[in-house]
Short mmCIF file of C-alpha atoms and ligand atoms in Angstrom, two decimals:
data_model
loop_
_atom_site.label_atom_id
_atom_site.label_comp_id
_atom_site.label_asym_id
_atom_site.label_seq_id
_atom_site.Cartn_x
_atom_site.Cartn_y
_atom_site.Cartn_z
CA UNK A 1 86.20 83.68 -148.50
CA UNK A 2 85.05 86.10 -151.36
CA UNK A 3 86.25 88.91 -149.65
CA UNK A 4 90.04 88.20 -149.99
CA UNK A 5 92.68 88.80 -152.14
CA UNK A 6 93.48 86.52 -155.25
CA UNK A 7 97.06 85.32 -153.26
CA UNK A 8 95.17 84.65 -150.11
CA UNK A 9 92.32 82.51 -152.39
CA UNK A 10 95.35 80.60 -154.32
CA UNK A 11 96.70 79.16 -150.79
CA UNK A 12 93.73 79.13 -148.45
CA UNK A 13 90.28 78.80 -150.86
CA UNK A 14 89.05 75.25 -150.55
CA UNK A 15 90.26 73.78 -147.49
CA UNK A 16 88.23 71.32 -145.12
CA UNK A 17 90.51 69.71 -142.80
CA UNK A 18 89.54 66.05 -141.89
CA UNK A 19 89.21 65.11 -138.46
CA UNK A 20 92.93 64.74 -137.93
CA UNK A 21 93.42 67.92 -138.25
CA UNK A 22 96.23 67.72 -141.30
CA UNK A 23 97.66 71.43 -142.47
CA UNK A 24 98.04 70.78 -145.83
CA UNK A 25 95.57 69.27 -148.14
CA UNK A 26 95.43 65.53 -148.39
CA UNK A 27 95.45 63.28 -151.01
CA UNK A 28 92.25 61.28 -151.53
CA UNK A 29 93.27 58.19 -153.14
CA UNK A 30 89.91 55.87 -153.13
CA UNK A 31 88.11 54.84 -156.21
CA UNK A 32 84.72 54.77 -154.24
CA UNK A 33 82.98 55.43 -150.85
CA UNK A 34 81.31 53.58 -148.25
CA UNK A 35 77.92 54.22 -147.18
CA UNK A 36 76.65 54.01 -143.35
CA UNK A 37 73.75 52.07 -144.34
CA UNK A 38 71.83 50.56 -147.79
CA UNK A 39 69.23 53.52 -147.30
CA UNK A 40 71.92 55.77 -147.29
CA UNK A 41 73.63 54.35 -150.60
CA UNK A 42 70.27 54.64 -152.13
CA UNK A 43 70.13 58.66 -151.22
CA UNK A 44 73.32 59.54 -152.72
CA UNK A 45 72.61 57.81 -156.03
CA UNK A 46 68.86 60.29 -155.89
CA UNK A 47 70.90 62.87 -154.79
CA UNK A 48 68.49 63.58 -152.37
CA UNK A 49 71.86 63.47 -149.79
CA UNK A 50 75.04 65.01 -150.99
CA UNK A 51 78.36 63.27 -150.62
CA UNK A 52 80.80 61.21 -152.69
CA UNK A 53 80.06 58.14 -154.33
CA UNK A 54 82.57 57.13 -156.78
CA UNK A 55 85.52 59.03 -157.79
CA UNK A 56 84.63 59.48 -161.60
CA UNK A 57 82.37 62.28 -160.18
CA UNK A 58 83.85 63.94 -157.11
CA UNK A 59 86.96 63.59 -154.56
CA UNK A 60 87.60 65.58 -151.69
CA UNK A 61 91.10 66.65 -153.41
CA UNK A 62 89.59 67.11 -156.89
CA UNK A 63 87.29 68.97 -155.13
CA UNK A 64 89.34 71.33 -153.07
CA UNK A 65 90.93 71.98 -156.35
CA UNK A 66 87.95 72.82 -157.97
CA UNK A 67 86.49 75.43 -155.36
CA UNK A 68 90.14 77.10 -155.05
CA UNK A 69 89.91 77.92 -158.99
CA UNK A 70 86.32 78.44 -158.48
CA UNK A 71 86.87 81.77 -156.02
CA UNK A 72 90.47 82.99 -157.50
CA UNK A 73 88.38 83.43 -160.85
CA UNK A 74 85.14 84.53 -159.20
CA UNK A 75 82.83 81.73 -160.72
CA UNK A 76 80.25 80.07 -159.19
CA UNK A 77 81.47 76.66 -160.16
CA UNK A 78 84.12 74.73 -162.06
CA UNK A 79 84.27 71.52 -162.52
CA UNK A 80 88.02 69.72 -163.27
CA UNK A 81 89.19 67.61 -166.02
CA UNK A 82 92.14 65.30 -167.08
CA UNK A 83 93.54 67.70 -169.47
CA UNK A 84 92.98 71.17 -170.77
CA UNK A 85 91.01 69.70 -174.15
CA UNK A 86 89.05 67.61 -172.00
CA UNK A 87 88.12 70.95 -170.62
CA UNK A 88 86.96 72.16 -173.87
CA UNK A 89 85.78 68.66 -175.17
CA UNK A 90 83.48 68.34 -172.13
CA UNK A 91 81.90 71.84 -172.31
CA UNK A 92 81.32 71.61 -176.14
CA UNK A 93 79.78 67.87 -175.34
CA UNK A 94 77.36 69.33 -172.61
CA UNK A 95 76.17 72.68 -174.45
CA UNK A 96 75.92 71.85 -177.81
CA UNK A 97 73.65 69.50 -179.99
CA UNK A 98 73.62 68.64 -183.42
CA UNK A 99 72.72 71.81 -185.42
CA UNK A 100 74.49 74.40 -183.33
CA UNK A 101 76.84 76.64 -184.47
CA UNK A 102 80.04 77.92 -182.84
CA UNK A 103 82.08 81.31 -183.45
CA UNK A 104 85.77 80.47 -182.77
CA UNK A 105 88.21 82.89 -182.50
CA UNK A 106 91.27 81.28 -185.49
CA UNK A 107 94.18 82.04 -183.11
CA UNK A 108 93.49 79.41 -181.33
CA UNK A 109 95.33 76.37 -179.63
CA UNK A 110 96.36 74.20 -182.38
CA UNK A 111 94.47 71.03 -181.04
CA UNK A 112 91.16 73.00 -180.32
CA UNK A 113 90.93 73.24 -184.13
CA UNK A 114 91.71 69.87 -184.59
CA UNK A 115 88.79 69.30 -181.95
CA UNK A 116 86.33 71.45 -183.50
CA UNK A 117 86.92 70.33 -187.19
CA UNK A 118 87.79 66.60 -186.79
CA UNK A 119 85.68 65.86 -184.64
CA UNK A 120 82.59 68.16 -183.27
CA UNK A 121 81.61 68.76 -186.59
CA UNK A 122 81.26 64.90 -187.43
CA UNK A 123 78.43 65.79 -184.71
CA UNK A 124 76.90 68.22 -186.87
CA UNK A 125 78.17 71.19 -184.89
CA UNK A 126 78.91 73.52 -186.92
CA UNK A 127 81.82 76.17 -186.84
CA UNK A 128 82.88 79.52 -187.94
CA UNK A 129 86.18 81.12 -187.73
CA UNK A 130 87.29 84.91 -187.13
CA UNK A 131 90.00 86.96 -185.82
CA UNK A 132 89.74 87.46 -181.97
CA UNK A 133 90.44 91.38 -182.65
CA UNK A 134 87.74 92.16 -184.89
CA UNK A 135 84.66 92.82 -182.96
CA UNK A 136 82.12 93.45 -186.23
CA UNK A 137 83.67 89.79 -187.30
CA UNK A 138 82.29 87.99 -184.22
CA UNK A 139 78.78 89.93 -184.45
CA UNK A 140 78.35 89.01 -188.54
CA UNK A 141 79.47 85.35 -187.59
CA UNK A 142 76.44 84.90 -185.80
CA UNK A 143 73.23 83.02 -187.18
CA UNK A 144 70.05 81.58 -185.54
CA UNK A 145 71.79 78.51 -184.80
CA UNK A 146 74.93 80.60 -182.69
CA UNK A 147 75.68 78.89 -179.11
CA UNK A 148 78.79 79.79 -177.92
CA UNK A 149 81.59 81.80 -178.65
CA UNK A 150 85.12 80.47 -178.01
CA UNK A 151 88.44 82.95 -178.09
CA UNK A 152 91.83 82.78 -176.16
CA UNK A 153 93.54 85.82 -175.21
CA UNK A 154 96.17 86.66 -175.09
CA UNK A 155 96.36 84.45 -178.14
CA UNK A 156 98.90 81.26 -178.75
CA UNK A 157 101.20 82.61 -179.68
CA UNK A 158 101.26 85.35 -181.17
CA UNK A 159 99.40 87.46 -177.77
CA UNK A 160 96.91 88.74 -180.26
CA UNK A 161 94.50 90.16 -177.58
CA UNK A 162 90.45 90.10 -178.18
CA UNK A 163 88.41 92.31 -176.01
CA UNK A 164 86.53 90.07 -173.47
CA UNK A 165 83.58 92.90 -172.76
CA UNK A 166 82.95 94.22 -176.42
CA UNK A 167 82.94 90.30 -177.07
CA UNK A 168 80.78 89.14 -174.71
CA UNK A 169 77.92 92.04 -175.26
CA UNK A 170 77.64 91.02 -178.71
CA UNK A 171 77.05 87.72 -177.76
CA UNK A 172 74.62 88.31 -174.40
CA UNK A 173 72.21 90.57 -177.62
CA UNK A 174 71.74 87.42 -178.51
CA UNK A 175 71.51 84.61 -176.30
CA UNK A 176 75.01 83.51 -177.40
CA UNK A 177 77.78 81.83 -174.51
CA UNK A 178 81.06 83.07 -174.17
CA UNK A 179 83.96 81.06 -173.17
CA UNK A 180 87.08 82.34 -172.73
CA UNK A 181 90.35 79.88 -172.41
CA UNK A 182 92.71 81.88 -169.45
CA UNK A 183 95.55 79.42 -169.90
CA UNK A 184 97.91 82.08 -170.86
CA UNK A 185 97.44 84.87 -168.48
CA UNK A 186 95.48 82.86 -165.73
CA UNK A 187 93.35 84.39 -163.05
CA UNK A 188 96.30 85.58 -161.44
CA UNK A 189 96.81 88.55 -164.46
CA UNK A 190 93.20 88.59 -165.99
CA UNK A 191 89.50 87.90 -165.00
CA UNK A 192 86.98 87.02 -167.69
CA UNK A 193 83.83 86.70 -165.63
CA UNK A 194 84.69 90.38 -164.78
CA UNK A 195 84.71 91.91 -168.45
CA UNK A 196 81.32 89.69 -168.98
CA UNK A 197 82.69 86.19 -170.33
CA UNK A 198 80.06 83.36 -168.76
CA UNK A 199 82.70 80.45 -169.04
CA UNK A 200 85.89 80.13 -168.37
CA UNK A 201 88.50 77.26 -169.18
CA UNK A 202 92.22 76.27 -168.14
CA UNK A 203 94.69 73.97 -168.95
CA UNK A 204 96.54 73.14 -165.59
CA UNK A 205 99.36 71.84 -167.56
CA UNK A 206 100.81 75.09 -167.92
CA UNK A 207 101.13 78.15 -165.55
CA UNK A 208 98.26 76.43 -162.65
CA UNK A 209 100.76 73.78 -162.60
CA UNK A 210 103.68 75.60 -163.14
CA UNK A 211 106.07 73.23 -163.32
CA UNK A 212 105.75 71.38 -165.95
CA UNK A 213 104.39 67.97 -163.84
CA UNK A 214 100.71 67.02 -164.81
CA UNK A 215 98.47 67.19 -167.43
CA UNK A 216 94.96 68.48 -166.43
CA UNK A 217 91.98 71.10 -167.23
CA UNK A 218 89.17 73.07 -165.69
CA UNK A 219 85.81 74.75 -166.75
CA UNK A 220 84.05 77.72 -164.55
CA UNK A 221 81.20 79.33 -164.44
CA UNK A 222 78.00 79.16 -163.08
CA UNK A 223 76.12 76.98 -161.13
CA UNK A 224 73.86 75.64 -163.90
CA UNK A 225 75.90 75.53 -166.95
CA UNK A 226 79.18 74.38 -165.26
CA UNK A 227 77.94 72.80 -162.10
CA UNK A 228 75.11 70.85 -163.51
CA UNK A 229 75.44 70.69 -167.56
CA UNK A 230 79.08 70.18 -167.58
CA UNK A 231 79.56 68.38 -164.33
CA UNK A 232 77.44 66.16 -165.62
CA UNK A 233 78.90 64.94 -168.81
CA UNK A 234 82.03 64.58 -166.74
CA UNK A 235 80.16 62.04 -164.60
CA UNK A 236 78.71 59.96 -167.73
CA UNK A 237 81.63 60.08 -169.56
CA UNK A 238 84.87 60.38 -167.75
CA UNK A 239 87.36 62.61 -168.78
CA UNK A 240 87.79 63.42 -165.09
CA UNK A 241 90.93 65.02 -162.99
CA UNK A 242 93.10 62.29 -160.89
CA UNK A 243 93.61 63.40 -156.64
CA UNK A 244 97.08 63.25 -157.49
CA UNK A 245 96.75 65.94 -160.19
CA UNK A 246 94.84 68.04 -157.93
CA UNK A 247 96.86 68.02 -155.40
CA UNK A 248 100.04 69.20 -157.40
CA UNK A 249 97.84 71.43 -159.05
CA UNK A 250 96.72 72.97 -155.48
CA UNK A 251 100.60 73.03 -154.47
CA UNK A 252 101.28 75.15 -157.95
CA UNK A 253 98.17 77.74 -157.37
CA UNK A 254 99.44 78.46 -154.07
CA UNK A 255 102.52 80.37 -155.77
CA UNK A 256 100.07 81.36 -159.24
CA UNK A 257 100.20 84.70 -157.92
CA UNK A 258 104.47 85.08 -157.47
CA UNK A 259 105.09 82.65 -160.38
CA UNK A 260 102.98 85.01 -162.97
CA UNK A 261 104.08 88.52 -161.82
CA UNK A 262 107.79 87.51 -162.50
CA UNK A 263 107.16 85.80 -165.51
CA UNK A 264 105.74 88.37 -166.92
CA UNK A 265 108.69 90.86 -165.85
CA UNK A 266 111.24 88.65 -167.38
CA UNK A 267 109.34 87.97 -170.61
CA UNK A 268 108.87 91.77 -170.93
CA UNK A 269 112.54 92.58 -169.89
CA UNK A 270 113.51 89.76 -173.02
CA UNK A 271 110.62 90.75 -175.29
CA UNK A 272 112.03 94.48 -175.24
CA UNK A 273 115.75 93.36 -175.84
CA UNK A 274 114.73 91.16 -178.76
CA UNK A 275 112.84 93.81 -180.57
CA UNK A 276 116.80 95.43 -180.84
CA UNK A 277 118.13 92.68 -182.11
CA UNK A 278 118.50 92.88 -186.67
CA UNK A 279 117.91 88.93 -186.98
CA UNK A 280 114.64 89.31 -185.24
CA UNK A 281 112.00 90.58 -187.62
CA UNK A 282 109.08 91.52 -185.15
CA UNK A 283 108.48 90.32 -181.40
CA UNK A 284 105.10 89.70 -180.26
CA UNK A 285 104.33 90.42 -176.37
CA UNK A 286 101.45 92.72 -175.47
CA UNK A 287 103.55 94.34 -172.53
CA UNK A 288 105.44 96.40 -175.60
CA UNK A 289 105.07 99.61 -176.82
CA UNK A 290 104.79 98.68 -180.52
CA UNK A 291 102.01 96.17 -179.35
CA UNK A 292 98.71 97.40 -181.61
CA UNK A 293 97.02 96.32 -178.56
CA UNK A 294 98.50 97.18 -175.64
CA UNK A 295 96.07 99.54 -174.05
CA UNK A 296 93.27 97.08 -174.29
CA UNK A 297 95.63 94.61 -172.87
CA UNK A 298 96.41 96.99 -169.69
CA UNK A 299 92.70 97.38 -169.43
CA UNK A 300 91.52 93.87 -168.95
CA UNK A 301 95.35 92.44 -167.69
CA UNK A 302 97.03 93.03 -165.37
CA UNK A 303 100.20 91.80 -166.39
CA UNK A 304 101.20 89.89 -170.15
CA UNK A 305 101.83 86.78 -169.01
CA UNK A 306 105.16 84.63 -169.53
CA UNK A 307 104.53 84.37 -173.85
CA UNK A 308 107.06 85.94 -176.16
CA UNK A 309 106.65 84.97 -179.96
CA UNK A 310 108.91 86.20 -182.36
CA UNK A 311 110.31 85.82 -186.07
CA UNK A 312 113.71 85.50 -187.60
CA UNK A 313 115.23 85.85 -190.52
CA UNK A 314 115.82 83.01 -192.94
CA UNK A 315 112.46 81.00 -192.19
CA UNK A 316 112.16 77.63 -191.04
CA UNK A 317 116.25 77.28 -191.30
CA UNK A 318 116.86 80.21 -189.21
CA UNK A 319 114.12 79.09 -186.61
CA UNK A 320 115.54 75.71 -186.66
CA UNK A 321 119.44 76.64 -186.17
CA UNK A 322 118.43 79.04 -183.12
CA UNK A 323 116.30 76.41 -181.17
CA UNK A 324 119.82 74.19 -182.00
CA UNK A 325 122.14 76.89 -180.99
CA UNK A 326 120.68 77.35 -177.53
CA UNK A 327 121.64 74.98 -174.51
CA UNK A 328 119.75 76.23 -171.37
CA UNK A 329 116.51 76.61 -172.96
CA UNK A 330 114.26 73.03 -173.31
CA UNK A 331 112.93 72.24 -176.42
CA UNK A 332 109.88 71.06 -176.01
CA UNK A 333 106.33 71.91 -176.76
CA UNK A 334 105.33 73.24 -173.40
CA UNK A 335 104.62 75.72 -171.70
CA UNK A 336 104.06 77.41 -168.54
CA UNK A 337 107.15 76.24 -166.53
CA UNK A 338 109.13 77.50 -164.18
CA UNK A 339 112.22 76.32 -166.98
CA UNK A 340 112.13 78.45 -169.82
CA UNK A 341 111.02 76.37 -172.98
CA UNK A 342 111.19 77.29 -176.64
CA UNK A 343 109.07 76.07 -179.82
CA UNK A 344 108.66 76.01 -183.44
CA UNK A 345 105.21 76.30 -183.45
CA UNK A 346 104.56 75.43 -187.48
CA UNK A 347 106.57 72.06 -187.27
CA UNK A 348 105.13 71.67 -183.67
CA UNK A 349 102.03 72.99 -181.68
CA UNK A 350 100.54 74.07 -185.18
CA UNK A 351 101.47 71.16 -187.34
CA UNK A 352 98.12 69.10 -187.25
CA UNK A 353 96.22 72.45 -188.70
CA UNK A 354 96.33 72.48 -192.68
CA UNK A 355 98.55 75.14 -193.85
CA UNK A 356 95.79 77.33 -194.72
CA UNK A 357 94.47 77.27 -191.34
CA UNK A 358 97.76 78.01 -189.82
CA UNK A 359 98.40 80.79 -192.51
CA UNK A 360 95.04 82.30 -191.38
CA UNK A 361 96.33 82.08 -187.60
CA UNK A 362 99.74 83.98 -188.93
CA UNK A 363 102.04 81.00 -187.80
CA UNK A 364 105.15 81.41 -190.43
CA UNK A 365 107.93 79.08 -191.01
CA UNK A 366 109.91 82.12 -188.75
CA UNK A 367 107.89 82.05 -185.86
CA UNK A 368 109.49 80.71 -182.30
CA UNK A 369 107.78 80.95 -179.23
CA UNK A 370 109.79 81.19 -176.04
CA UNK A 371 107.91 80.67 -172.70
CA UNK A 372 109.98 82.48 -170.10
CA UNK A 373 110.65 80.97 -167.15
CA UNK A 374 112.32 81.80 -163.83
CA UNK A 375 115.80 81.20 -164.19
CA UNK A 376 118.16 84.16 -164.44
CA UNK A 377 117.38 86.79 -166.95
CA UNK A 378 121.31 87.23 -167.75
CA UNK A 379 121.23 83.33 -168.51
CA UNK A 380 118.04 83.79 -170.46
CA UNK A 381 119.56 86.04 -172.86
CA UNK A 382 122.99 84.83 -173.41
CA UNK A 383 121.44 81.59 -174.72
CA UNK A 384 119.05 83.40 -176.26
CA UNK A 385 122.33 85.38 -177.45
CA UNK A 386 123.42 81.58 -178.70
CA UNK A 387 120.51 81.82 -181.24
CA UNK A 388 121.02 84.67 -182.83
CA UNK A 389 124.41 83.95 -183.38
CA UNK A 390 123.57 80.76 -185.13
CA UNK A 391 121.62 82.77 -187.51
CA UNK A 392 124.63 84.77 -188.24
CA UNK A 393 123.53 88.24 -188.12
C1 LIG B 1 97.86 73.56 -173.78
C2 LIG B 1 96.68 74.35 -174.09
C3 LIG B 1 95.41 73.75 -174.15
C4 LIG B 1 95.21 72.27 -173.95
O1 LIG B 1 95.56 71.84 -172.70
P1 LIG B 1 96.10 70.36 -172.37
O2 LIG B 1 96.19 70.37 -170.90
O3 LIG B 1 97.40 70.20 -173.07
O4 LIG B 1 95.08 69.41 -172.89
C5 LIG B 1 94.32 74.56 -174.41
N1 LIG B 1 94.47 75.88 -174.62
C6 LIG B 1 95.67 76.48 -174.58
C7 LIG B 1 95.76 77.94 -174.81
C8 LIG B 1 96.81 75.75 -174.32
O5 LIG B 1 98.00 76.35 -174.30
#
């Protein structure tokens, strides 16, 4: 299906139909499979024959899931998790050994750094940190040991945006990976594999989703690094993606492509009217004009995404009475939902980092984060109205 659109992929890629002929995709709810005969079980555990064995490893739904992604990001692969950090856990557990070294962009998710520090290095993987926008940062962070580079762009939250192709030829001069977490703009707005990156990973929970039902992850990229090295620590270890998931996931990529063009019309539309507004001190969306950024963004988006971060006066007391003040909005630390959801990221999504790291990743005590949804942009912004009221300026 290669040659087709991105909307045509997100309902169509993926499909086979069973025998009784079903229109929409199924929901495989087995643990395991049967086997015609004891040679036959016997095959499938050589994998001399292909075909399903025990649902740790592959379903049908999972599966369908899977080669959807695969084909609306143009990977080879991708293999599907039970959460967006299993995602990263899994590809960090399959690439790297004891002694390797990873270049991490430091405007990252909150929990990846938790990941990384807390825990990969206990492993002796080692990790350096550097701003996603600084191309001479990532090429002096390298060393012998270098493996893979991880960034997110547009960044959470603050959309800083690091430029996928200068990124990932500094990395191919030297043998390094890069992996490149699309949760924010999706395959719908941006492509990694097609500025160079060699991995690419989702959380589902947000935008695949879209609706704010089920937790749940995804790594692409080729067939040997995703559909052999990280398919297989998947199998051993189990951090897998439920046919239930998948299937709401499949429902919520069929409407990827609608759902992120008018998200990212609204959020531009309330990004624009809060830059006017005297209790907000600076707005951070990549669609603006005052974005440092925004022709690189254009170049490898094509659209911002549903993301507005921006800070008000009075610190943690002025973030804190405008998340009260509002009443449409959720509060709540997610994202990627068709209902419009706001955050304090330092007291929230950021609060496991120390404050040092979060000061590096310019997440201030005045930061919110809205993630603009699809209600009514007049609603939007008269409780957004609500908050800057409650601030009093
Ligand atoms: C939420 C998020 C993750 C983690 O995904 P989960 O599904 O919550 O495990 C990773 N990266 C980014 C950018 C995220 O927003």
């Amino acid at each position: 299906m290669s040659d087709y659109q991105l909307a045509t992929l997100a309902v169509r890629a993926g499909q086979v139909r069973s025998p009784e002929g079903e229109h929409s995709e199924p929901i495989f709810t087995t643990s395991s499979y049967v086997f015609s005969s004891a040679a036959e079980a016997a095959a499938r555990f050589a994998e001399t024959s292909k075909g399903n064995i025990y649902s740790r490893f592959t379903n049908p739904t999972v599966r369908c899931f899977e080669e959807r992604l695969a084909a609306m990001e143009g990977g080879a692969a991708c293999v599907a998790t039970g959460s967006g950090m299993a995602a990263i856990l899994a590809t960090c557990m399959a690439l790297m050994k004891a002694g390797d070294h990873i270049v991490c962009s430091d405007s990252v998710f909150g929990s990846t750094i938790a990941l990384l520090n807390r825990y990969l290095v206990k492993f002796g993987v080692e990790v350096t940190y550097v701003r996603p926008d600084d191309n001479e940062a990532w090429r002096r962070a390298i060393r012998p040991n270098t493996r893979l580079f991880f960034l997110e762009t547009p960044s959470n939250p603050l959309a800083v945006i690091a430029d996928i192709r200068a990124i990932a030829d500094i990395a191919h001069e030297r043998g390094v990976l890069l992996a490149v977490d699309n949760c924010f703009c999706t395959s719908a707005l941006q492509r990694p594999f097609d500025h160079g990156a060699d991995l690419v990973i989702h959380s589902a929970t947000k935008f695949l989703d879209g609706q704010g039902r089920c937790v749940g992850g995804a790594v692409v990229g080729n067939a040997e690094t995703v559909g052999k090295e990280v398919f297989g620590f998947i199998r051993s270890a189990g951090p897998s993606m439920s046919p239930f998931n998948a299937w709401v996931f499949l429902k919520g990529l069929e409407t990827l492509d609608l759902r992120m063009r008018a998200h990212s019309a609204a959020a531009l539309e309330i990004a624009t009217w809060l830059e006017q507004q005297p209790a907000v001190r600076k707005v951070y969306y990549a669609g603006l004009e005052s974005h440092p950024q925004r022709a690189l963004a254009r170049r490898q988006q094509s659209g911002c995404g549903g993301i507005v971060a921006f800070e008000v006066d009075q610190e943690r007391a002025g973030a804190w009475a405008f998340i009260d003040a509002t009443r449409l909005m959720s509060i709540t630390a997610n994202l990627g939902d068709t209902k419009t959801t706001i955050t304090h990221p330092a007291t929230t999504t950021h609060s496991r980092i120390t404050p040092q790291e979060r000061d590096r990743a310019g997440i201030r005590e005045g930061l919110l984060r809205i993630s603009v949804g699809l209600e009514h942009i007049d609603d939007l912004k008269a409780d957004i109205q609500r908050g800057l009221n409650a601030i009093g300026k």
